[in-house]
mmCIF file of C-alpha atoms and ligand atoms in Angstrom:
data_model
loop_
_atom_site.group_PDB
_atom_site.id
_atom_site.type_symbol
_atom_site.label_atom_id
_atom_site.label_comp_id
_atom_site.label_asym_id
_atom_site.label_seq_id
_atom_site.Cartn_x
_atom_site.Cartn_y
_atom_site.Cartn_z
ATOM 1 C CA MET A 260 3.469 34.955 1.472
ATOM 2 C CA THR A 261 3.034 31.205 1.729
ATOM 3 C CA LYS A 262 5.995 29.054 0.827
ATOM 4 C CA PRO A 263 5.759 26.687 -2.171
ATOM 5 C CA LYS A 264 4.040 23.436 -1.255
ATOM 6 C CA VAL A 265 6.067 20.320 -0.460
ATOM 7 C CA TYR A 266 4.006 17.296 -1.473
ATOM 8 C CA LEU A 267 3.899 13.917 0.233
ATOM 9 C CA SER A 268 4.455 11.795 -2.897
ATOM 10 C CA PRO A 269 3.810 13.596 -6.193
ATOM 11 C CA PRO A 270 4.148 12.089 -9.703
ATOM 12 C CA HIS A 271 7.695 12.060 -11.088
ATOM 13 C CA LEU A 272 7.871 11.883 -14.880
ATOM 14 C CA SER A 273 10.879 10.434 -16.701
ATOM 15 C CA GLY A 274 10.507 12.600 -19.817
ATOM 16 C CA ASP A 275 9.886 9.605 -22.108
ATOM 17 C CA GLU A 276 6.162 9.291 -21.422
ATOM 18 C CA GLN A 277 5.094 11.506 -24.325
ATOM 19 C CA SER A 278 6.956 9.474 -26.947
ATOM 20 C CA TYR A 279 4.997 6.337 -25.958
ATOM 21 C CA VAL A 280 1.747 8.313 -25.901
ATOM 22 C CA LYS A 281 2.564 9.901 -29.264
ATOM 23 C CA GLN A 282 3.034 6.426 -30.791
ATOM 24 C CA ALA A 283 -0.438 5.523 -29.572
ATOM 25 C CA PHE A 284 -1.884 8.697 -31.100
ATOM 26 C CA ASP A 285 -0.035 8.224 -34.386
ATOM 27 C CA SER A 286 -1.337 4.665 -34.753
ATOM 28 C CA ASN A 287 -4.847 5.579 -33.477
ATOM 29 C CA TRP A 288 -4.660 3.050 -30.627
ATOM 30 C CA ILE A 289 -6.824 5.180 -28.317
ATOM 31 C CA ALA A 290 -8.539 2.216 -26.729
ATOM 32 C CA PRO A 291 -8.586 0.053 -23.609
ATOM 33 C CA LEU A 292 -6.379 -2.368 -25.497
ATOM 34 C CA GLY A 293 -3.487 -2.089 -27.926
ATOM 35 C CA PRO A 294 0.276 -2.527 -28.254
ATOM 36 C CA ASN A 295 1.193 -0.453 -25.170
ATOM 37 C CA VAL A 296 -1.140 -2.507 -22.968
ATOM 38 C CA ASP A 297 0.303 -5.796 -24.269
ATOM 39 C CA ALA A 298 3.873 -4.575 -23.886
ATOM 40 C CA PHE A 299 3.282 -3.058 -20.431
ATOM 41 C CA GLU A 300 1.865 -6.376 -19.213
ATOM 42 C CA LYS A 301 4.844 -8.330 -20.603
ATOM 43 C CA GLU A 302 7.351 -5.860 -19.177
ATOM 44 C CA MET A 303 5.723 -5.942 -15.733
ATOM 45 C CA ALA A 304 5.586 -9.755 -15.684
ATOM 46 C CA THR A 305 9.252 -9.928 -16.681
ATOM 47 C CA LEU A 306 10.291 -7.341 -14.113
ATOM 48 C CA VAL A 307 8.551 -8.960 -11.141
ATOM 49 C CA GLY A 308 9.042 -12.512 -12.406
ATOM 50 C CA THR A 309 5.507 -13.848 -12.786
ATOM 51 C CA LYS A 310 4.099 -15.835 -15.707
ATOM 52 C CA GLY A 311 1.267 -13.388 -16.300
ATOM 53 C CA ALA A 312 0.072 -9.821 -15.726
ATOM 54 C CA ALA A 313 -3.135 -7.991 -16.627
ATOM 55 C CA ALA A 314 -3.255 -4.187 -16.809
ATOM 56 C CA VAL A 315 -6.380 -2.622 -15.315
ATOM 57 C CA ASN A 316 -7.634 0.858 -14.484
ATOM 58 C CA SER A 317 -6.859 0.786 -10.741
ATOM 59 C CA GLY A 318 -5.274 -1.247 -7.983
ATOM 60 C CA THR A 319 -8.719 -1.538 -6.412
ATOM 61 C CA ALA A 320 -10.038 -3.129 -9.633
ATOM 62 C CA ALA A 321 -7.146 -5.629 -9.534
ATOM 63 C CA ILE A 322 -8.113 -6.675 -5.982
ATOM 64 C CA HIS A 323 -11.758 -6.966 -7.023
ATOM 65 C CA LEU A 324 -10.808 -9.186 -9.980
ATOM 66 C CA ALA A 325 -8.651 -11.406 -7.750
ATOM 67 C CA LEU A 326 -11.573 -11.934 -5.342
ATOM 68 C CA SER A 327 -13.897 -12.580 -8.236
ATOM 69 C CA LEU A 328 -11.481 -15.114 -9.804
ATOM 70 C CA LEU A 329 -11.289 -16.944 -6.470
ATOM 71 C CA GLY A 330 -15.076 -17.262 -6.552
ATOM 72 C CA ILE A 331 -15.604 -15.169 -3.431
ATOM 73 C CA THR A 332 -19.242 -14.328 -3.026
ATOM 74 C CA LYS A 333 -21.994 -13.431 -0.588
ATOM 75 C CA GLY A 334 -21.552 -15.011 2.824
ATOM 76 C CA ASP A 335 -17.856 -15.859 2.347
ATOM 77 C CA THR A 336 -15.209 -14.606 4.757
ATOM 78 C CA VAL A 337 -11.960 -12.885 3.742
ATOM 79 C CA PHE A 338 -9.133 -12.090 6.178
ATOM 80 C CA CYS A 339 -7.417 -8.752 5.571
ATOM 81 C CA SER A 340 -4.675 -6.628 7.177
ATOM 82 C CA THR A 341 -6.261 -3.970 9.387
ATOM 83 C CA LEU A 342 -3.517 -1.368 8.993
ATOM 84 C CA THR A 343 -4.095 -0.258 5.412
ATOM 85 C CA PHE A 344 -5.939 2.035 3.035
ATOM 86 C CA VAL A 345 -9.648 1.258 2.677
ATOM 87 C CA ALA A 346 -9.100 0.161 -0.946
ATOM 88 C CA SER A 347 -7.607 -3.125 0.298
ATOM 89 C CA ALA A 348 -10.948 -4.141 1.835
ATOM 90 C CA ASN A 349 -13.650 -2.364 -0.193
ATOM 91 C CA PRO A 350 -13.688 -5.092 -2.889
ATOM 92 C CA ILE A 351 -14.570 -7.647 -0.173
ATOM 93 C CA LEU A 352 -17.755 -5.622 0.325
ATOM 94 C CA TYR A 353 -18.340 -5.349 -3.442
ATOM 95 C CA GLN A 354 -18.559 -9.160 -3.491
ATOM 96 C CA GLY A 355 -20.981 -9.192 -0.546
ATOM 97 C CA ALA A 356 -18.383 -11.073 1.513
ATOM 98 C CA GLU A 357 -17.420 -10.449 5.112
ATOM 99 C CA PRO A 358 -14.003 -9.091 6.124
ATOM 100 C CA VAL A 359 -12.158 -10.133 9.279
ATOM 101 C CA PHE A 360 -9.270 -7.856 10.213
ATOM 102 C CA ILE A 361 -5.817 -8.996 11.329
ATOM 103 C CA ASP A 362 -3.464 -6.810 13.368
ATOM 104 C CA SER A 363 0.132 -5.832 12.512
ATOM 105 C CA GLU A 364 3.344 -6.986 14.174
ATOM 106 C CA PRO A 365 6.124 -4.559 15.177
ATOM 107 C CA GLU A 366 8.991 -5.720 12.906
ATOM 108 C CA SER A 367 7.311 -5.057 9.568
ATOM 109 C CA TRP A 368 4.164 -3.152 10.656
ATOM 110 C CA ASN A 369 2.360 -5.664 8.418
ATOM 111 C CA MET A 370 0.135 -8.685 9.138
ATOM 112 C CA SER A 371 0.976 -10.449 12.389
ATOM 113 C CA PRO A 372 1.515 -14.193 11.813
ATOM 114 C CA GLN A 373 0.457 -14.985 15.381
ATOM 115 C CA ALA A 374 -2.778 -12.993 15.022
ATOM 116 C CA LEU A 375 -3.436 -14.739 11.697
ATOM 117 C CA LYS A 376 -2.861 -18.109 13.350
ATOM 118 C CA ARG A 377 -5.425 -17.285 16.031
ATOM 119 C CA ALA A 378 -7.930 -16.073 13.447
ATOM 120 C CA PHE A 379 -7.550 -19.362 11.520
ATOM 121 C CA TYR A 380 -7.885 -21.361 14.714
ATOM 122 C CA HIS A 381 -11.167 -19.621 15.582
ATOM 123 C CA ALA A 382 -12.429 -19.974 12.013
ATOM 124 C CA SER A 383 -11.694 -23.695 11.997
ATOM 125 C CA LEU A 384 -13.495 -24.131 15.336
ATOM 126 C CA LYS A 385 -16.540 -22.510 13.776
ATOM 127 C CA GLY A 386 -16.094 -24.752 10.734
ATOM 128 C CA LYS A 387 -15.869 -21.823 8.342
ATOM 129 C CA LEU A 388 -12.466 -20.978 6.880
ATOM 130 C CA PRO A 389 -11.893 -17.763 4.927
ATOM 131 C CA LYS A 390 -11.809 -18.060 1.134
ATOM 132 C CA ALA A 391 -8.759 -15.776 0.852
ATOM 133 C CA VAL A 392 -6.310 -13.688 2.880
ATOM 134 C CA ILE A 393 -5.416 -10.170 1.689
ATOM 135 C CA VAL A 394 -1.903 -9.375 2.923
ATOM 136 C CA VAL A 395 -0.840 -5.733 2.554
ATOM 137 C CA ASN A 396 2.785 -4.572 2.151
ATOM 138 C CA LEU A 397 2.622 -1.143 3.737
ATOM 139 C CA TYR A 398 4.736 1.898 2.824
ATOM 140 C CA GLY A 399 6.906 -0.352 0.641
ATOM 141 C CA GLN A 400 7.710 -2.849 3.392
ATOM 142 C CA SER A 401 7.095 -6.545 2.704
ATOM 143 C CA ALA A 402 5.042 -8.494 5.214
ATOM 144 C CA LYS A 403 6.566 -11.647 6.748
ATOM 145 C CA MET A 404 5.501 -13.640 3.703
ATOM 146 C CA GLU A 405 7.329 -16.848 4.623
ATOM 147 C CA GLU A 406 5.510 -17.185 7.951
ATOM 148 C CA LEU A 407 2.178 -16.034 6.519
ATOM 149 C CA LEU A 408 2.381 -18.436 3.566
ATOM 150 C CA LEU A 409 3.156 -21.334 5.863
ATOM 151 C CA ILE A 410 -0.012 -20.685 7.876
ATOM 152 C CA CYS A 411 -2.230 -20.132 4.823
ATOM 153 C CA ASN A 412 -0.852 -23.224 3.073
ATOM 154 C CA THR A 413 -1.640 -25.314 6.147
ATOM 155 C CA TYR A 414 -5.289 -24.392 5.695
ATOM 156 C CA GLY A 415 -5.146 -24.390 1.881
ATOM 157 C CA VAL A 416 -6.276 -20.761 1.652
ATOM 158 C CA PRO A 417 -4.858 -18.509 -1.121
ATOM 159 C CA ILE A 418 -3.163 -15.173 -0.464
ATOM 160 C CA ILE A 419 -3.839 -12.000 -2.440
ATOM 161 C CA GLU A 420 -0.843 -9.743 -1.954
ATOM 162 C CA ASP A 421 -1.739 -6.050 -1.949
ATOM 163 C CA ALA A 422 1.581 -4.677 -3.186
ATOM 164 C CA ALA A 423 0.089 -1.334 -4.259
ATOM 165 C CA GLU A 424 2.799 0.438 -2.248
ATOM 166 C CA SER A 425 5.660 -2.054 -2.605
ATOM 167 C CA LEU A 426 6.504 -2.254 -6.314
ATOM 168 C CA GLY A 427 10.308 -2.435 -6.538
ATOM 169 C CA THR A 428 10.733 -3.998 -3.090
ATOM 170 C CA THR A 429 12.376 -7.403 -2.766
ATOM 171 C CA TYR A 430 11.832 -10.032 -0.077
ATOM 172 C CA GLN A 431 14.315 -12.912 0.072
ATOM 173 C CA GLY A 432 15.580 -11.752 -3.316
ATOM 174 C CA LYS A 433 12.157 -11.982 -5.020
ATOM 175 C CA ALA A 434 9.819 -9.157 -6.010
ATOM 176 C CA SER A 435 7.248 -8.122 -3.425
ATOM 177 C CA GLY A 436 3.782 -8.930 -4.737
ATOM 178 C CA THR A 437 4.752 -12.318 -6.211
ATOM 179 C CA PHE A 438 4.396 -14.531 -3.131
ATOM 180 C CA GLY A 439 0.625 -14.935 -3.040
ATOM 181 C CA HIS A 440 -1.601 -16.683 -5.581
ATOM 182 C CA PHE A 441 -2.342 -13.173 -6.872
ATOM 183 C CA GLY A 442 -0.478 -9.910 -6.450
ATOM 184 C CA ILE A 443 -1.730 -6.439 -7.227
ATOM 185 C CA TYR A 444 0.060 -3.154 -7.927
ATOM 186 C CA SER A 445 -1.285 0.391 -8.185
ATOM 187 C CA PHE A 446 -0.185 3.197 -10.504
ATOM 188 C CA ASN A 447 -2.209 5.904 -8.792
ATOM 189 C CA GLY A 448 -0.683 9.399 -8.882
ATOM 190 C CA ASN A 449 0.945 9.067 -5.465
ATOM 191 C CA LYS A 450 2.574 5.637 -5.958
ATOM 192 C CA ILE A 451 6.255 4.985 -6.744
ATOM 193 C CA ILE A 452 5.466 4.939 -10.472
ATOM 194 C CA THR A 453 2.229 6.194 -11.954
ATOM 195 C CA THR A 454 -0.028 6.107 -15.005
ATOM 196 C CA SER A 455 -2.148 8.854 -13.344
ATOM 197 C CA GLY A 456 -4.514 6.005 -12.455
ATOM 198 C CA GLY A 457 -4.109 2.292 -13.038
ATOM 199 C CA GLY A 458 -3.238 -1.082 -11.639
ATOM 200 C CA MET A 459 -1.874 -4.532 -12.449
ATOM 201 C CA LEU A 460 -2.922 -8.029 -11.465
ATOM 202 C CA VAL A 461 -0.052 -10.549 -11.508
ATOM 203 C CA SER A 462 0.052 -14.314 -11.026
ATOM 204 C CA ASN A 463 1.779 -17.489 -12.143
ATOM 205 C CA ASP A 464 -1.716 -18.841 -12.801
ATOM 206 C CA VAL A 465 -1.786 -17.975 -16.505
ATOM 207 C CA GLU A 466 -5.332 -19.227 -16.976
ATOM 208 C CA ALA A 467 -6.586 -16.950 -14.200
ATOM 209 C CA ILE A 468 -4.806 -13.956 -15.738
ATOM 210 C CA GLN A 469 -6.392 -14.790 -19.088
ATOM 211 C CA ARG A 470 -9.802 -14.981 -17.422
ATOM 212 C CA SER A 471 -9.182 -11.688 -15.621
ATOM 213 C CA ARG A 472 -8.888 -9.975 -19.012
ATOM 214 C CA PHE A 473 -12.228 -11.497 -19.988
ATOM 215 C CA LEU A 474 -13.915 -10.385 -16.727
ATOM 216 C CA ALA A 475 -12.334 -6.932 -16.973
ATOM 217 C CA SER A 476 -13.867 -6.332 -20.410
ATOM 218 C CA GLN A 477 -17.540 -7.066 -19.635
ATOM 219 C CA ALA A 478 -17.208 -10.868 -19.791
ATOM 220 C CA ARG A 479 -18.312 -11.162 -23.376
ATOM 221 C CA ASP A 480 -18.716 -14.769 -24.497
ATOM 222 C CA PRO A 481 -17.120 -15.844 -27.792
ATOM 223 C CA ALA A 482 -20.190 -15.397 -30.011
ATOM 224 C CA PRO A 483 -20.919 -13.174 -33.034
ATOM 225 C CA HIS A 484 -23.680 -11.392 -31.096
ATOM 226 C CA TYR A 485 -23.341 -9.850 -27.627
ATOM 227 C CA GLN A 486 -23.720 -12.747 -25.235
ATOM 228 C CA HIS A 487 -22.949 -12.770 -21.504
ATOM 229 C CA SER A 488 -23.107 -15.637 -19.020
ATOM 230 C CA VAL A 489 -21.365 -14.131 -15.995
ATOM 231 C CA ILE A 490 -21.014 -10.683 -14.400
ATOM 232 C CA GLY A 491 -18.259 -8.640 -16.020
ATOM 233 C CA PHE A 492 -16.585 -5.335 -15.286
ATOM 234 C CA ASN A 493 -15.156 -2.459 -17.274
ATOM 235 C CA TYR A 494 -11.700 -2.472 -15.736
ATOM 236 C CA ARG A 495 -9.138 -2.528 -18.573
ATOM 237 C CA MET A 496 -6.330 0.014 -18.826
ATOM 238 C CA SER A 497 -6.287 2.487 -21.686
ATOM 239 C CA ASN A 498 -3.539 2.117 -24.289
ATOM 240 C CA LEU A 499 -2.557 5.783 -23.709
ATOM 241 C CA LEU A 500 -1.983 5.259 -19.992
ATOM 242 C CA ALA A 501 -0.139 1.988 -20.589
ATOM 243 C CA GLY A 502 2.314 4.095 -22.625
ATOM 244 C CA VAL A 503 2.887 6.310 -19.599
ATOM 245 C CA GLY A 504 3.352 3.169 -17.519
ATOM 246 C CA ARG A 505 6.014 1.749 -19.859
ATOM 247 C CA ALA A 506 8.111 4.902 -19.603
ATOM 248 C CA GLN A 507 7.675 4.928 -15.821
ATOM 249 C CA LEU A 508 8.627 1.272 -15.481
ATOM 250 C CA ASN A 509 11.973 1.972 -17.178
ATOM 251 C CA VAL A 510 12.983 4.243 -14.287
ATOM 252 C CA LEU A 511 11.598 2.188 -11.377
ATOM 253 C CA GLY A 512 15.109 1.294 -10.163
ATOM 254 C CA ASN A 513 16.070 4.989 -10.005
ATOM 255 C CA ARG A 514 12.884 5.790 -8.129
ATOM 256 C CA VAL A 515 13.605 3.134 -5.505
ATOM 257 C CA ASN A 516 17.159 4.443 -5.035
ATOM 258 C CA ALA A 517 15.938 8.029 -4.720
ATOM 259 C CA ARG A 518 13.345 7.141 -2.068
ATOM 260 C CA ARG A 519 15.877 5.099 -0.145
ATOM 261 C CA ARG A 520 18.281 8.070 -0.205
ATOM 262 C CA ILE A 521 15.526 10.349 1.115
ATOM 263 C CA PHE A 522 14.811 7.886 3.900
ATOM 264 C CA ALA A 523 18.532 7.694 4.786
ATOM 265 C CA ARG A 524 18.807 11.457 5.038
ATOM 266 C CA TYR A 525 15.757 11.737 7.314
ATOM 267 C CA LYS A 526 17.123 8.939 9.441
ATOM 268 C CA ASN A 527 20.631 10.385 9.716
ATOM 269 C CA THR A 528 19.410 13.835 10.671
ATOM 270 C CA LEU A 529 16.476 12.963 12.935
ATOM 271 C CA THR A 530 17.241 9.653 14.584
ATOM 272 C CA SER A 531 18.982 11.285 17.552
ATOM 273 C CA LEU A 532 15.837 13.216 18.525
ATOM 274 C CA PRO A 533 14.277 11.779 21.680
ATOM 275 C CA GLY A 534 11.311 9.469 21.148
ATOM 276 C CA VAL A 535 11.731 9.192 17.367
ATOM 277 C CA THR A 536 11.782 5.695 15.815
ATOM 278 C CA PHE A 537 11.834 5.011 12.078
ATOM 279 C CA MET A 538 9.937 2.168 10.439
ATOM 280 C CA PRO A 539 12.335 -0.781 10.531
ATOM 281 C CA GLU A 540 13.495 -2.707 7.458
ATOM 282 C CA LEU A 541 12.518 -6.344 7.768
ATOM 283 C CA LYS A 542 15.432 -8.795 7.684
ATOM 284 C CA GLY A 543 16.043 -10.209 4.207
ATOM 285 C CA THR A 544 14.218 -7.374 2.455
ATOM 286 C CA LYS A 545 15.131 -4.316 0.463
ATOM 287 C CA THR A 546 12.196 -1.944 0.698
ATOM 288 C CA ASN A 547 11.405 0.780 -1.820
ATOM 289 C CA ARG A 548 10.791 3.209 1.110
ATOM 290 C CA TRP A 549 7.699 4.490 -0.684
ATOM 291 C CA LEU A 550 7.008 6.760 2.285
ATOM 292 C CA THR A 551 9.387 7.513 5.116
ATOM 293 C CA THR A 552 7.383 6.769 8.241
ATOM 294 C CA LEU A 553 8.296 7.113 11.889
ATOM 295 C CA THR A 554 6.692 6.982 15.293
ATOM 296 C CA ILE A 555 6.870 9.590 18.039
ATOM 297 C CA ASP A 556 6.862 8.606 21.688
ATOM 298 C CA GLU A 557 5.112 11.782 22.854
ATOM 299 C CA GLN A 558 6.251 11.512 26.479
ATOM 300 C CA GLU A 559 9.861 11.060 25.554
ATOM 301 C CA ALA A 560 9.781 13.567 22.717
ATOM 302 C CA GLY A 561 7.799 16.264 24.486
ATOM 303 C CA VAL A 562 6.189 16.816 21.102
ATOM 304 C CA THR A 563 2.921 15.358 19.833
ATOM 305 C CA VAL A 564 2.122 14.011 16.385
ATOM 306 C CA ASN A 565 -0.674 16.576 16.084
ATOM 307 C CA GLN A 566 1.694 19.377 16.981
ATOM 308 C CA LEU A 567 4.024 18.274 14.182
ATOM 309 C CA LEU A 568 1.138 17.977 11.713
ATOM 310 C CA GLU A 569 0.075 21.532 12.589
ATOM 311 C CA ALA A 570 3.623 22.825 12.195
ATOM 312 C CA PHE A 571 3.859 21.143 8.751
ATOM 313 C CA HIS A 572 0.547 22.653 7.757
ATOM 314 C CA LYS A 573 1.779 26.155 8.634
ATOM 315 C CA GLU A 574 4.928 25.585 6.565
ATOM 316 C CA ASN A 575 2.858 24.337 3.590
ATOM 317 C CA ILE A 576 4.337 20.842 3.931
ATOM 318 C CA GLU A 577 2.097 17.853 3.224
ATOM 319 C CA ALA A 578 2.512 15.112 5.848
ATOM 320 C CA ARG A 579 0.054 12.449 7.032
ATOM 321 C CA PRO A 580 -0.696 10.284 10.021
ATOM 322 C CA VAL A 581 -0.282 6.539 9.509
ATOM 323 C CA TRP A 582 -3.406 4.802 8.071
ATOM 324 C CA LYS A 583 -6.300 4.550 10.487
ATOM 325 C CA PRO A 584 -6.827 0.810 11.073
ATOM 326 C CA LEU A 585 -9.870 -0.543 9.253
ATOM 327 C CA HIS A 586 -11.327 -2.164 12.385
ATOM 328 C CA MET A 587 -11.596 1.384 13.823
ATOM 329 C CA GLN A 588 -13.453 2.756 10.781
ATOM 330 C CA PRO A 589 -17.196 3.507 11.036
ATOM 331 C CA LEU A 590 -17.635 1.618 7.727
ATOM 332 C CA PHE A 591 -16.498 -1.596 9.417
ATOM 333 C CA GLN A 592 -18.213 -1.189 12.766
ATOM 334 C CA GLY A 593 -18.826 -4.565 14.361
ATOM 335 C CA VAL A 594 -16.390 -6.419 12.109
ATOM 336 C CA ARG A 595 -14.284 -9.106 13.817
ATOM 337 C CA TYR A 596 -10.634 -8.220 14.502
ATOM 338 C CA PHE A 597 -7.697 -10.231 15.873
ATOM 339 C CA PRO A 598 -5.014 -8.245 17.746
ATOM 340 C CA HIS A 599 -1.304 -9.196 17.807
ATOM 341 C CA ASN A 600 -1.963 -10.518 21.299
ATOM 342 C CA GLU A 601 -4.521 -9.848 23.982
ATOM 343 C CA ASN A 602 -2.762 -6.773 25.361
ATOM 344 C CA THR A 603 -0.883 -5.571 22.295
ATOM 345 C CA HIS A 604 -2.751 -3.741 19.573
ATOM 346 C CA VAL A 605 0.080 -2.890 17.202
ATOM 347 C CA ALA A 606 -1.892 -1.145 14.429
ATOM 348 C CA GLU A 607 -3.739 1.066 16.927
ATOM 349 C CA HIS A 608 -0.426 2.078 18.476
ATOM 350 C CA LEU A 609 1.107 2.864 15.067
ATOM 351 C CA PHE A 610 -1.942 4.942 14.178
ATOM 352 C CA ALA A 611 -1.675 6.898 17.435
ATOM 353 C CA THR A 612 2.053 7.613 17.117
ATOM 354 C CA GLY A 613 2.920 7.366 13.412
ATOM 355 C CA LEU A 614 3.750 10.023 10.868
ATOM 356 C CA CYS A 615 4.489 9.898 7.100
ATOM 357 C CA LEU A 616 6.939 12.474 5.757
ATOM 358 C CA PRO A 617 7.235 13.914 2.237
ATOM 359 C CA SER A 618 9.094 11.213 0.304
ATOM 360 C CA GLY A 619 8.665 11.831 -3.437
ATOM 361 C CA SER A 620 11.602 10.707 -5.586
ATOM 362 C CA ASN A 621 11.688 14.270 -6.955
ATOM 363 C CA LEU A 622 11.872 15.902 -3.506
ATOM 364 C CA THR A 623 14.756 18.409 -3.669
ATOM 365 C CA ALA A 624 17.440 18.700 -0.992
ATOM 366 C CA ASP A 625 16.096 22.165 -0.120
ATOM 367 C CA GLU A 626 12.551 20.854 0.259
ATOM 368 C CA GLN A 627 13.718 17.996 2.442
ATOM 369 C CA GLN A 628 15.700 20.476 4.530
ATOM 370 C CA ARG A 629 12.496 22.472 5.105
ATOM 371 C CA VAL A 630 10.847 19.337 6.490
ATOM 372 C CA ILE A 631 13.835 18.527 8.704
ATOM 373 C CA THR A 632 14.102 22.115 10.001
ATOM 374 C CA CYS A 633 10.395 22.194 10.787
ATOM 375 C CA ILE A 634 10.680 19.015 12.876
ATOM 376 C CA LYS A 635 13.824 20.180 14.668
ATOM 377 C CA GLU A 636 12.179 23.478 15.551
ATOM 378 C CA GLU A 637 9.251 21.728 17.186
ATOM 379 C CA PHE A 638 11.645 19.562 19.182
ATOM 380 C CA SER A 639 13.614 22.612 20.345
ATOM 381 C CA ARG A 640 10.483 24.232 21.779
ATOM 382 C CA PRO A 641 10.293 22.019 24.810
ATOM 383 C CA ILE A 642 9.662 23.960 28.011
ATOM 384 C CA LEU A 643 6.012 24.815 27.559
ATOM 385 C CA THR A 644 4.919 21.719 25.678
ATOM 386 C CA LYS A 645 6.787 19.281 27.901
ATOM 387 C CA SER A 646 5.208 20.669 31.050
ATOM 388 C CA LEU A 647 1.849 20.578 29.308
ATOM 389 C CA LEU A 648 2.337 16.925 28.424
ATOM 390 C CA ILE A 649 3.386 16.069 31.949
ATOM 391 C CA SER A 650 0.393 17.863 33.406
ATOM 392 C CA ARG A 651 -1.813 16.039 30.889
ATOM 393 C CA LYS A 652 -0.294 12.689 31.819
ATOM 394 C CA TYR A 653 -0.827 13.182 35.551
ATOM 395 C CA GLY A 654 -4.053 15.104 35.157
ATOM 396 C CA VAL A 655 -2.898 18.165 37.067
HETATM 397 C C1 PLP B 243 -3.201 2.903 -3.404
HETATM 398 C C2 PLP B 243 -3.576 1.681 -2.707
HETATM 399 C C3 PLP B 243 -4.581 0.827 -3.195
HETATM 400 C C4 PLP B 243 -5.515 1.187 -4.307
HETATM 401 O O1 PLP B 243 -4.976 1.467 -5.500
HETATM 402 P P1 PLP B 243 -5.778 2.373 -6.553
HETATM 403 O O2 PLP B 243 -4.977 2.231 -7.788
HETATM 404 O O3 PLP B 243 -5.790 3.765 -6.002
HETATM 405 O O4 PLP B 243 -7.148 1.809 -6.695
HETATM 406 C C5 PLP B 243 -4.807 -0.363 -2.541
HETATM 407 N N1 PLP B 243 -4.122 -0.707 -1.455
HETATM 408 C C6 PLP B 243 -3.173 0.091 -0.935
HETATM 409 C C7 PLP B 243 -2.433 -0.371 0.272
HETATM 410 C C8 PLP B 243 -2.883 1.317 -1.526
HETATM 411 O O5 PLP B 243 -1.971 2.122 -0.985
#
């Protein structure tokens, strides 16, 4: 008999969602606008500390709107973190623009300031600066925003912060996602809070947020008939789902604490294993630890990432490798990429050695113990695998 499944990051309801949804039903606000949408936007803006927020139907839509608001179009260039989910970069393609990928650095796993500097230098030599830089905050960890902002400000290029995974994280005491000209959050089912599907665009540029609402509802001009002057989208969030979001937002603090506790337990019980290194916490930040991630030095550990993934699979535990860098994806073949330095490709290394463990805020102690036991068992099975690894290394 297979054991019950342990999920990577499942939804975690607070219990209050249905009362918000019921209100919407009772007042017949079953629309992509209404009191829950307005309130959810206000509550998000207050929580993260921006002047405006617009609720949309996905994080991807929020990125697309940000690019559209910045006037990015065919032939333009956009710099983007390479170590991320494809959703960070797909909207660049929607606009017909050209991505250029920037490597990670080891302290945050996020965009490398020195690689970004080099990319800007090359762009300025060619006389064609990017129109925007998409900085991703991976697995809840903030990128080195201070350094990145300094570089982008030098060239006068705006940052779009992809904070889909870092809602609830603070960097220098301020909410992650509020450092760029635009920030985006995702409420997909696997994120720290969820509306089943949804997203939020935030900014201190109130006019841009106002315009994003216009673009996200088919860009209808103020006229009695249906008149349209620019391309619009159908991206607004439903009033039902905004109700779910409001209930989820109320418990965000608890969710961050729970995920940090899960991380601490993994770290305490596994850190002494040879070759195991946990994702660091950048100085001056408090990360939401959306997913607990670690790297395995296969030589030192005598255990491979694939071996662990197979063991998890057998135990009905959902675990994942770290994101495959976008510059390695067939979709982006031939796209320009700037490594951390000539001989150090940080994202490629993290992809080759990284592992994400089940980290849901509703993960039980017993479930977490199953994950820990599974890992420890693989590490205590050394004789055969270690000799195999050594023979593989020396080709004997
Ligand atoms: C989830 C995610 C997105 C996309 O969000 P959706 O709401 O699923 O469209 C974008 N970027 C990153 C880094 C993500 O993890």
